[in-house]
Amino acid sequence: MNTISPRGVYTLLLLPYMAIGFTGTIQANADHDFLRVHPLQVTVFQREDLPTLAHSTTHSREYVNMYTVTGKVHTAAMLGRGLYYFPIYERHLSAQNMPLELKYLSMVESELRTDVVSASGAAGLWQFMPATARNFGLHIESWRDERRDPEAATAAAVMYLKELYAEFGNWELVLGAYNCGSGRMRNAIQRARSTDFALVRKHLPVQTQQYLAKFYAAAYISHHFQDFQITPVVPDALSGGTTRIEVREVSSFQDVSRICRLTIGKIKRLNPQYTQGVWPKGRAGIWMVLPEEPARRYLAHFNRVPQRIDVLPEEAFAKAHSPYLPVTEPYRILNSLLVDLGGGTSSPEQSQGGVRYYSKYFLRGEA
């Protein structure tokens, strides 16, 4: 198995997962004891803030219970949405050489729903406030809100996280700052007179203090949902292969529906950024995500020859849309650790290089 220095750039993301596995057990039901205690491995990493991690882990177990017991149906739906959105996140994170684990932030922020709007006005998968969204190039207009666009919003979120890391240089501080804002994080650091999150934590809003625990829990259940008898339910509108085309010749979902012979509901689910279902006709840069065959119908209708249509074969959907995607270094280390932490083993057919694979575990539904 690959190794990583305790002081490596990903340490602060990895150790909380380890703490979850090392500090106790969780009861998913009366007979199910899942998280294992591995006290010997704790000594491998010398961390002055382990008591804080243990405290966070206590709350993480509460959130794991929420995901796997009281909110089991909602979790299945959320994980199903993740099968569609996570590959998008991973592509943008990889392009910027950012940790793939940051994709779990969106689970905490929005439960992977594009339609979520907070009381303060944050919207979309990554819950951008309007001012922050515009700072990172997202358009918010009467007919379009790119905070709801999975591609555009993810690109902006990755750049925002990269900017936060350039300032704070510590992933725990970055995660906290994403939640409460960089200004509040700077003030908390000043009051704590330290950049040690264990000391900074008490100067942050209560919601932010709990934020990391939620993040750890979301990451944990993403890798161990099967052990809690949870099966991700993929929404019909998000299943199968899709492609992205420019639709400058039309101006509404209704036009696209008629030409492509596709329901408006599915078009809207794949393109939530067009909040009114209309846009300026003839304007360049109006892109739409559509299933392969409807996309071909659209292009044929206007005698346009596609330069390239990237399609995901149906039989490859489960593997390619899986949290267990094989990834390049340095990310492979996390998957290896998570396999070990769960106390379970994978058969040779399920594992390559310490990375677990599942290709037949999902269902389709109306989540």
Tab-separated table of C-alpha atoms in Angstrom:
chain	number	residue	atom	x	y	z
A	1	MET	CA	0.000	0.000	0.000
A	2	ASN	CA	1.224	3.496	-0.741
A	3	THR	CA	2.379	5.622	2.149
A	4	ILE	CA	1.996	9.289	2.915
A	5	SER	CA	3.809	11.521	5.328
A	6	PRO	CA	1.785	12.603	8.385
A	7	ARG	CA	2.725	16.127	7.399
A	8	GLY	CA	1.652	15.677	3.803
A	9	VAL	CA	-0.788	18.029	2.163
A	10	TYR	CA	-3.658	15.532	2.494
A	11	THR	CA	-3.037	14.575	6.133
A	12	LEU	CA	-5.769	16.751	7.567
A	13	LEU	CA	-8.283	15.140	5.255
A	14	LEU	CA	-7.152	11.594	5.955
A	15	LEU	CA	-6.768	11.641	9.719
A	16	PRO	CA	-10.384	12.426	10.572
A	17	TYR	CA	-11.441	9.328	8.623
A	18	MET	CA	-8.918	7.365	10.636
A	19	ALA	CA	-10.212	8.849	13.863
A	20	ILE	CA	-13.726	7.750	12.985
A	21	GLY	CA	-12.512	4.198	12.592
A	22	PHE	CA	-10.297	4.186	15.644
A	23	THR	CA	-12.374	5.719	18.420
A	24	GLY	CA	-15.371	3.491	18.858
A	25	THR	CA	-18.345	1.725	17.368
A	26	ILE	CA	-21.663	2.750	15.930
A	27	GLN	CA	-24.912	0.821	16.093
A	28	ALA	CA	-26.756	0.887	12.781
A	29	ASN	CA	-29.211	-1.583	14.267
A	30	ALA	CA	-29.336	-3.845	17.288
A	31	ASP	CA	-27.095	-6.487	15.729
A	32	HIS	CA	-24.788	-4.367	13.590
A	33	ASP	CA	-21.445	-3.250	14.987
A	34	PHE	CA	-19.658	-1.600	12.082
A	35	LEU	CA	-16.862	0.805	12.953
A	36	ARG	CA	-13.895	-1.089	14.351
A	37	VAL	CA	-11.429	-0.077	17.039
A	38	HIS	CA	-7.793	-0.222	15.902
A	39	PRO	CA	-5.851	1.339	18.796
A	40	LEU	CA	-2.399	0.289	17.605
A	41	GLN	CA	-2.589	2.356	14.449
A	42	VAL	CA	-3.381	5.575	16.299
A	43	THR	CA	0.250	5.825	17.369
A	44	VAL	CA	1.404	5.981	13.760
A	45	PHE	CA	0.295	9.601	13.583
A	46	GLN	CA	1.369	12.018	16.311
A	47	ARG	CA	-1.317	14.693	16.476
A	48	GLU	CA	-1.589	17.222	19.272
A	49	ASP	CA	-5.237	17.845	18.390
A	50	LEU	CA	-6.395	14.212	18.568
A	51	PRO	CA	-8.789	15.086	21.440
A	52	THR	CA	-10.460	17.573	19.100
A	53	LEU	CA	-10.681	14.950	16.379
A	54	ALA	CA	-12.200	12.569	18.908
A	55	HIS	CA	-14.749	15.248	19.785
A	56	SER	CA	-15.494	15.795	16.100
A	57	THR	CA	-15.730	12.059	15.659
A	58	THR	CA	-18.385	11.810	18.355
A	59	HIS	CA	-20.485	14.241	16.365
A	60	SER	CA	-19.550	12.445	13.147
A	61	ARG	CA	-21.014	9.234	14.554
A	62	GLU	CA	-24.226	11.116	15.286
A	63	TYR	CA	-24.360	12.293	11.678
A	64	VAL	CA	-23.536	8.805	10.410
A	65	ASN	CA	-26.520	7.580	12.419
A	66	MET	CA	-28.629	10.307	10.851
A	67	TYR	CA	-27.543	9.253	7.353
A	68	THR	CA	-27.867	5.505	7.916
A	69	VAL	CA	-30.794	5.107	10.302
A	70	THR	CA	-33.250	8.000	10.559
A	71	GLY	CA	-32.499	9.374	7.085
A	72	LYS	CA	-31.766	6.154	5.243
A	73	VAL	CA	-34.211	6.784	2.374
A	74	HIS	CA	-32.915	10.322	1.851
A	75	THR	CA	-29.342	9.045	1.935
A	76	ALA	CA	-30.085	6.480	-0.792
A	77	ALA	CA	-31.476	9.278	-2.958
A	78	MET	CA	-28.528	11.575	-2.231
A	79	LEU	CA	-25.982	8.877	-3.057
A	80	GLY	CA	-27.879	8.153	-6.262
A	81	ARG	CA	-27.498	11.781	-7.276
A	82	GLY	CA	-23.824	11.479	-6.407
A	83	LEU	CA	-23.378	8.821	-9.075
A	84	TYR	CA	-24.164	11.536	-11.610
A	85	TYR	CA	-22.492	14.555	-9.998
A	86	PHE	CA	-19.327	13.056	-8.487
A	87	PRO	CA	-17.629	12.345	-11.849
A	88	ILE	CA	-18.186	16.011	-12.741
A	89	TYR	CA	-16.659	17.090	-9.438
A	90	GLU	CA	-13.709	14.723	-9.791
A	91	ARG	CA	-12.927	15.963	-13.277
A	92	HIS	CA	-12.746	19.589	-12.143
A	93	LEU	CA	-10.827	18.769	-8.956
A	94	SER	CA	-8.302	16.658	-10.849
A	95	ALA	CA	-7.785	19.402	-13.419
A	96	GLN	CA	-6.701	21.743	-10.618
A	97	ASN	CA	-4.720	19.065	-8.739
A	98	MET	CA	-7.085	19.347	-5.780
A	99	PRO	CA	-8.025	16.484	-3.404
A	100	LEU	CA	-10.939	14.485	-4.769
A	101	GLU	CA	-12.341	14.195	-1.228
A	102	LEU	CA	-13.521	17.806	-1.513
A	103	LYS	CA	-16.482	16.507	-3.522
A	104	TYR	CA	-18.124	15.553	-0.223
A	105	LEU	CA	-18.522	19.241	0.645
A	106	SER	CA	-21.437	19.374	-1.757
A	107	MET	CA	-23.200	16.617	0.179
A	108	VAL	CA	-23.033	18.767	3.302
A	109	GLU	CA	-23.908	21.979	1.492
A	110	SER	CA	-26.877	20.876	-0.605
A	111	GLU	CA	-27.393	17.108	-0.313
A	112	LEU	CA	-26.396	17.134	-4.004
A	113	ARG	CA	-29.525	19.039	-5.006
A	114	THR	CA	-29.409	21.853	-7.532
A	115	ASP	CA	-32.674	23.400	-6.340
A	116	VAL	CA	-31.655	24.114	-2.736
A	117	VAL	CA	-31.757	27.766	-1.634
A	118	SER	CA	-30.750	28.695	1.907
A	119	ALA	CA	-32.437	31.306	4.079
A	120	SER	CA	-29.469	33.601	3.433
A	121	GLY	CA	-29.800	33.267	-0.348
A	122	ALA	CA	-27.081	30.716	-1.111
A	123	ALA	CA	-28.081	28.440	-3.985
A	124	GLY	CA	-27.129	25.369	-5.947
A	125	LEU	CA	-24.995	22.302	-5.408
A	126	TRP	CA	-22.188	24.323	-3.833
A	127	GLN	CA	-24.413	26.906	-2.113
A	128	PHE	CA	-22.844	30.056	-3.507
A	129	MET	CA	-23.980	33.441	-2.253
A	130	PRO	CA	-24.665	35.841	-5.161
A	131	ALA	CA	-21.635	38.070	-4.534
A	132	THR	CA	-19.222	35.154	-4.211
A	133	ALA	CA	-20.695	33.510	-7.299
A	134	ARG	CA	-20.147	36.625	-9.394
A	135	ASN	CA	-16.602	36.980	-8.047
A	136	PHE	CA	-15.864	33.578	-9.555
A	137	GLY	CA	-17.472	34.294	-12.908
A	138	LEU	CA	-20.934	32.785	-12.460
A	139	HIS	CA	-23.828	34.529	-14.203
A	140	ILE	CA	-26.999	35.278	-12.250
A	141	GLU	CA	-29.732	36.728	-14.446
A	142	SER	CA	-33.506	36.654	-14.703
A	143	TRP	CA	-33.385	33.625	-17.013
A	144	ARG	CA	-30.182	31.922	-15.843
A	145	ASP	CA	-28.534	31.145	-12.511
A	146	GLU	CA	-25.219	29.377	-12.994
A	147	ARG	CA	-25.024	28.532	-9.312
A	148	ARG	CA	-27.403	25.720	-10.314
A	149	ASP	CA	-25.265	24.638	-13.280
A	150	PRO	CA	-23.310	21.531	-12.191
A	151	GLU	CA	-20.410	22.270	-14.548
A	152	ALA	CA	-20.074	26.023	-14.040
A	153	ALA	CA	-20.717	25.964	-10.294
A	154	THR	CA	-18.255	23.127	-9.734
A	155	ALA	CA	-15.541	24.932	-11.676
A	156	ALA	CA	-16.155	28.024	-9.534
A	157	ALA	CA	-16.210	26.035	-6.283
A	158	VAL	CA	-12.892	24.376	-7.093
A	159	MET	CA	-11.273	27.739	-7.803
A	160	TYR	CA	-12.723	29.136	-4.573
A	161	LEU	CA	-11.362	26.200	-2.568
A	162	LYS	CA	-8.004	26.582	-4.278
A	163	GLU	CA	-7.953	30.254	-3.316
A	164	LEU	CA	-8.843	29.420	0.292
A	165	TYR	CA	-6.065	26.850	0.456
A	166	ALA	CA	-3.573	29.372	-0.925
A	167	GLU	CA	-4.526	31.673	1.955
A	168	PHE	CA	-4.857	29.236	4.869
A	169	GLY	CA	-2.666	26.293	3.823
A	170	ASN	CA	-4.645	23.925	6.042
A	171	TRP	CA	-7.579	21.845	4.853
A	172	GLU	CA	-9.482	21.989	8.136
A	173	LEU	CA	-9.309	25.782	8.037
A	174	VAL	CA	-10.290	25.714	4.364
A	175	LEU	CA	-13.382	23.610	5.025
A	176	GLY	CA	-14.373	25.872	7.892
A	177	ALA	CA	-13.791	28.997	5.807
A	178	TYR	CA	-15.930	27.617	2.992
A	179	ASN	CA	-18.783	27.404	5.464
A	180	CYS	CA	-18.411	30.625	7.451
A	181	GLY	CA	-16.403	32.799	5.077
A	182	SER	CA	-12.730	33.684	4.920
A	183	GLY	CA	-13.245	36.893	6.899
A	184	ARG	CA	-14.700	35.067	9.881
A	185	MET	CA	-11.960	32.473	9.682
A	186	ARG	CA	-9.270	35.165	9.713
A	187	ASN	CA	-10.901	36.761	12.753
A	188	ALA	CA	-11.095	33.400	14.532
A	189	ILE	CA	-7.412	32.755	13.828
A	190	GLN	CA	-6.534	36.166	15.255
A	191	ARG	CA	-8.557	35.534	18.408
A	192	ALA	CA	-7.046	32.080	18.836
A	193	ARG	CA	-3.549	33.392	18.044
A	194	SER	CA	-3.015	30.130	16.241
A	195	THR	CA	-3.702	28.330	12.974
A	196	ASP	CA	-4.316	25.077	14.851
A	197	PHE	CA	-7.931	24.212	14.141
A	198	ALA	CA	-8.298	22.698	17.597
A	199	LEU	CA	-7.720	26.183	19.034
A	200	VAL	CA	-9.472	28.133	16.289
A	201	ARG	CA	-12.602	25.985	16.421
A	202	LYS	CA	-14.122	27.512	19.561
A	203	HIS	CA	-14.027	30.980	17.984
A	204	LEU	CA	-16.128	29.886	15.003
A	205	PRO	CA	-19.929	29.831	14.657
A	206	VAL	CA	-21.608	26.710	16.026
A	207	GLN	CA	-22.632	25.657	12.525
A	208	THR	CA	-18.995	25.767	11.402
A	209	GLN	CA	-17.842	23.852	14.467
A	210	GLN	CA	-20.181	21.049	13.390
A	211	TYR	CA	-19.350	21.386	9.701
A	212	LEU	CA	-16.256	19.204	9.696
A	213	ALA	CA	-18.075	16.468	11.597
A	214	LYS	CA	-20.758	16.495	8.893
A	215	PHE	CA	-18.087	16.399	6.199
A	216	TYR	CA	-16.361	13.388	7.759
A	217	ALA	CA	-19.694	11.584	8.133
A	218	ALA	CA	-20.683	12.295	4.523
A	219	ALA	CA	-17.355	10.983	3.266
A	220	TYR	CA	-17.626	7.923	5.460
A	221	ILE	CA	-21.082	6.847	4.353
A	222	SER	CA	-20.105	7.453	0.717
A	223	HIS	CA	-17.557	4.672	1.057
A	224	HIS	CA	-19.414	2.379	3.452
A	225	PHE	CA	-23.105	2.682	2.519
A	226	GLN	CA	-23.328	-0.986	1.565
A	227	ASP	CA	-22.420	-2.001	5.097
A	228	PHE	CA	-25.575	-0.204	6.235
A	229	GLN	CA	-27.741	-1.916	3.599
A	230	ILE	CA	-28.178	1.305	1.637
A	231	THR	CA	-28.550	1.121	-2.146
A	232	PRO	CA	-28.142	4.395	-4.086
A	233	VAL	CA	-31.249	5.227	-6.097
A	234	VAL	CA	-30.374	6.995	-9.331
A	235	PRO	CA	-33.048	9.406	-10.617
A	236	ASP	CA	-34.287	8.381	-14.045
A	237	ALA	CA	-33.477	11.853	-15.375
A	238	LEU	CA	-29.828	11.467	-14.349
A	239	SER	CA	-29.255	7.910	-15.566
A	240	GLY	CA	-27.512	6.845	-18.741
A	241	GLY	CA	-25.071	8.629	-21.021
A	242	THR	CA	-25.307	12.349	-21.721
A	243	THR	CA	-23.568	14.925	-23.877
A	244	ARG	CA	-23.361	18.716	-23.971
A	245	ILE	CA	-24.347	20.728	-27.047
A	246	GLU	CA	-24.913	24.367	-27.906
A	247	VAL	CA	-28.573	25.273	-28.540
A	248	ARG	CA	-28.371	28.685	-30.178
A	249	GLU	CA	-31.209	27.965	-32.650
A	250	VAL	CA	-33.996	27.729	-30.046
A	251	SER	CA	-35.087	29.646	-26.984
A	252	SER	CA	-36.971	27.331	-24.615
A	253	PHE	CA	-37.257	23.913	-23.007
A	254	GLN	CA	-40.473	23.522	-24.983
A	255	ASP	CA	-38.595	23.908	-28.290
A	256	VAL	CA	-35.963	21.384	-27.234
A	257	SER	CA	-38.632	18.969	-26.017
A	258	ARG	CA	-40.467	19.091	-29.358
A	259	ILE	CA	-37.347	18.602	-31.481
A	260	CYS	CA	-35.680	15.986	-29.296
A	261	ARG	CA	-38.842	14.107	-28.264
A	262	LEU	CA	-37.797	14.402	-24.637
A	263	THR	CA	-39.886	15.386	-21.619
A	264	ILE	CA	-39.519	18.900	-20.283
A	265	GLY	CA	-39.053	17.388	-16.827
A	266	LYS	CA	-35.919	15.520	-17.878
A	267	ILE	CA	-34.548	18.521	-19.760
A	268	LYS	CA	-35.058	20.694	-16.703
A	269	ARG	CA	-33.416	18.153	-14.392
A	270	LEU	CA	-30.328	18.033	-16.596
A	271	ASN	CA	-30.220	21.819	-17.085
A	272	PRO	CA	-31.391	23.463	-13.842
A	273	GLN	CA	-29.503	26.697	-14.530
A	274	TYR	CA	-32.233	27.855	-16.930
A	275	THR	CA	-34.609	28.808	-14.165
A	276	GLN	CA	-37.457	30.009	-16.400
A	277	GLY	CA	-37.027	27.417	-19.139
A	278	VAL	CA	-36.226	30.151	-21.675
A	279	TRP	CA	-33.141	32.013	-22.903
A	280	PRO	CA	-32.192	34.546	-25.609
A	281	LYS	CA	-32.423	32.960	-29.046
A	282	GLY	CA	-29.310	33.090	-31.209
A	283	ARG	CA	-27.025	33.874	-28.308
A	284	ALA	CA	-23.680	32.084	-28.301
A	285	GLY	CA	-22.670	30.064	-25.277
A	286	ILE	CA	-26.084	28.598	-24.439
A	287	TRP	CA	-25.176	24.997	-23.653
A	288	MET	CA	-27.462	22.155	-22.751
A	289	VAL	CA	-26.895	18.652	-21.398
A	290	LEU	CA	-28.981	16.016	-23.188
A	291	PRO	CA	-29.039	12.227	-23.543
A	292	GLU	CA	-27.112	11.008	-26.575
A	293	GLU	CA	-29.957	10.168	-28.945
A	294	PRO	CA	-32.017	13.339	-28.295
A	295	ALA	CA	-28.819	15.366	-28.778
A	296	ARG	CA	-28.303	13.722	-32.169
A	297	ARG	CA	-31.904	14.482	-33.113
A	298	TYR	CA	-31.368	18.138	-32.265
A	299	LEU	CA	-28.198	18.406	-34.333
A	300	ALA	CA	-29.779	16.549	-37.262
A	301	HIS	CA	-32.838	18.829	-37.151
A	302	PHE	CA	-30.629	21.843	-37.802
A	303	ASN	CA	-28.277	19.995	-40.176
A	304	ARG	CA	-25.409	20.383	-37.776
A	305	VAL	CA	-22.655	17.787	-37.824
A	306	PRO	CA	-21.315	17.094	-34.342
A	307	GLN	CA	-17.562	17.504	-34.113
A	308	ARG	CA	-17.593	15.125	-31.186
A	309	ILE	CA	-20.185	13.649	-28.866
A	310	ASP	CA	-18.815	12.108	-25.720
A	311	VAL	CA	-21.113	9.316	-24.618
A	312	LEU	CA	-20.969	6.998	-21.654
A	313	PRO	CA	-22.089	3.478	-22.649
A	314	GLU	CA	-25.010	2.209	-20.620
A	315	GLU	CA	-23.151	-0.885	-19.450
A	316	ALA	CA	-20.301	1.271	-18.113
A	317	PHE	CA	-22.591	3.667	-16.246
A	318	ALA	CA	-22.342	2.054	-12.830
A	319	LYS	CA	-18.586	1.740	-12.802
A	320	ALA	CA	-17.871	5.162	-14.249
A	321	HIS	CA	-20.386	6.844	-11.947
A	322	SER	CA	-19.032	5.214	-8.812
A	323	PRO	CA	-17.430	6.651	-5.675
A	324	TYR	CA	-14.932	3.809	-6.117
A	325	LEU	CA	-13.479	5.115	-9.360
A	326	PRO	CA	-9.830	4.178	-9.828
A	327	VAL	CA	-7.862	7.389	-9.449
A	328	THR	CA	-4.292	8.420	-9.982
A	329	GLU	CA	-1.793	9.285	-7.273
A	330	PRO	CA	-1.897	10.908	-4.790
A	331	TYR	CA	-5.594	10.171	-4.343
A	332	ARG	CA	-5.393	6.360	-4.404
A	333	ILE	CA	-4.064	6.370	-0.835
A	334	LEU	CA	-7.394	7.528	0.601
A	335	ASN	CA	-9.406	4.741	-0.989
A	336	SER	CA	-6.895	2.205	0.300
A	337	LEU	CA	-7.172	3.555	3.820
A	338	LEU	CA	-10.949	3.567	3.731
A	339	VAL	CA	-11.040	-0.081	2.710
A	340	ASP	CA	-8.812	-0.907	5.667
A	341	LEU	CA	-10.700	1.308	8.097
A	342	GLY	CA	-14.032	-0.317	7.442
A	343	GLY	CA	-12.813	-3.573	8.889
A	344	GLY	CA	-13.917	-5.386	5.755
A	345	THR	CA	-12.118	-6.988	2.851
A	346	SER	CA	-12.583	-7.025	-0.883
A	347	SER	CA	-12.298	-10.029	-3.130
A	348	PRO	CA	-9.637	-9.889	-5.878
A	349	GLU	CA	-12.404	-9.238	-8.386
A	350	GLN	CA	-13.508	-6.193	-6.393
A	351	SER	CA	-10.118	-4.691	-5.749
A	352	GLN	CA	-7.164	-3.503	-7.752
A	353	GLY	CA	-4.270	-1.792	-6.045
A	354	GLY	CA	-6.260	-1.257	-2.875
A	355	VAL	CA	-9.153	0.494	-4.614
A	356	ARG	CA	-12.628	-0.991	-4.290
A	357	TYR	CA	-14.897	-1.330	-7.294
A	358	TYR	CA	-18.636	-1.887	-7.459
A	359	SER	CA	-20.451	-2.025	-10.756
A	360	LYS	CA	-23.861	-3.526	-10.030
A	361	TYR	CA	-25.076	-1.915	-6.836
A	362	PHE	CA	-27.387	0.883	-7.968
A	363	LEU	CA	-31.095	1.098	-8.649
A	364	ARG	CA	-33.049	3.560	-10.710
A	365	GLY	CA	-35.991	5.471	-9.450
A	366	GLU	CA	-37.619	8.842	-9.052
A	367	ALA	CA	-35.375	10.203	-6.279
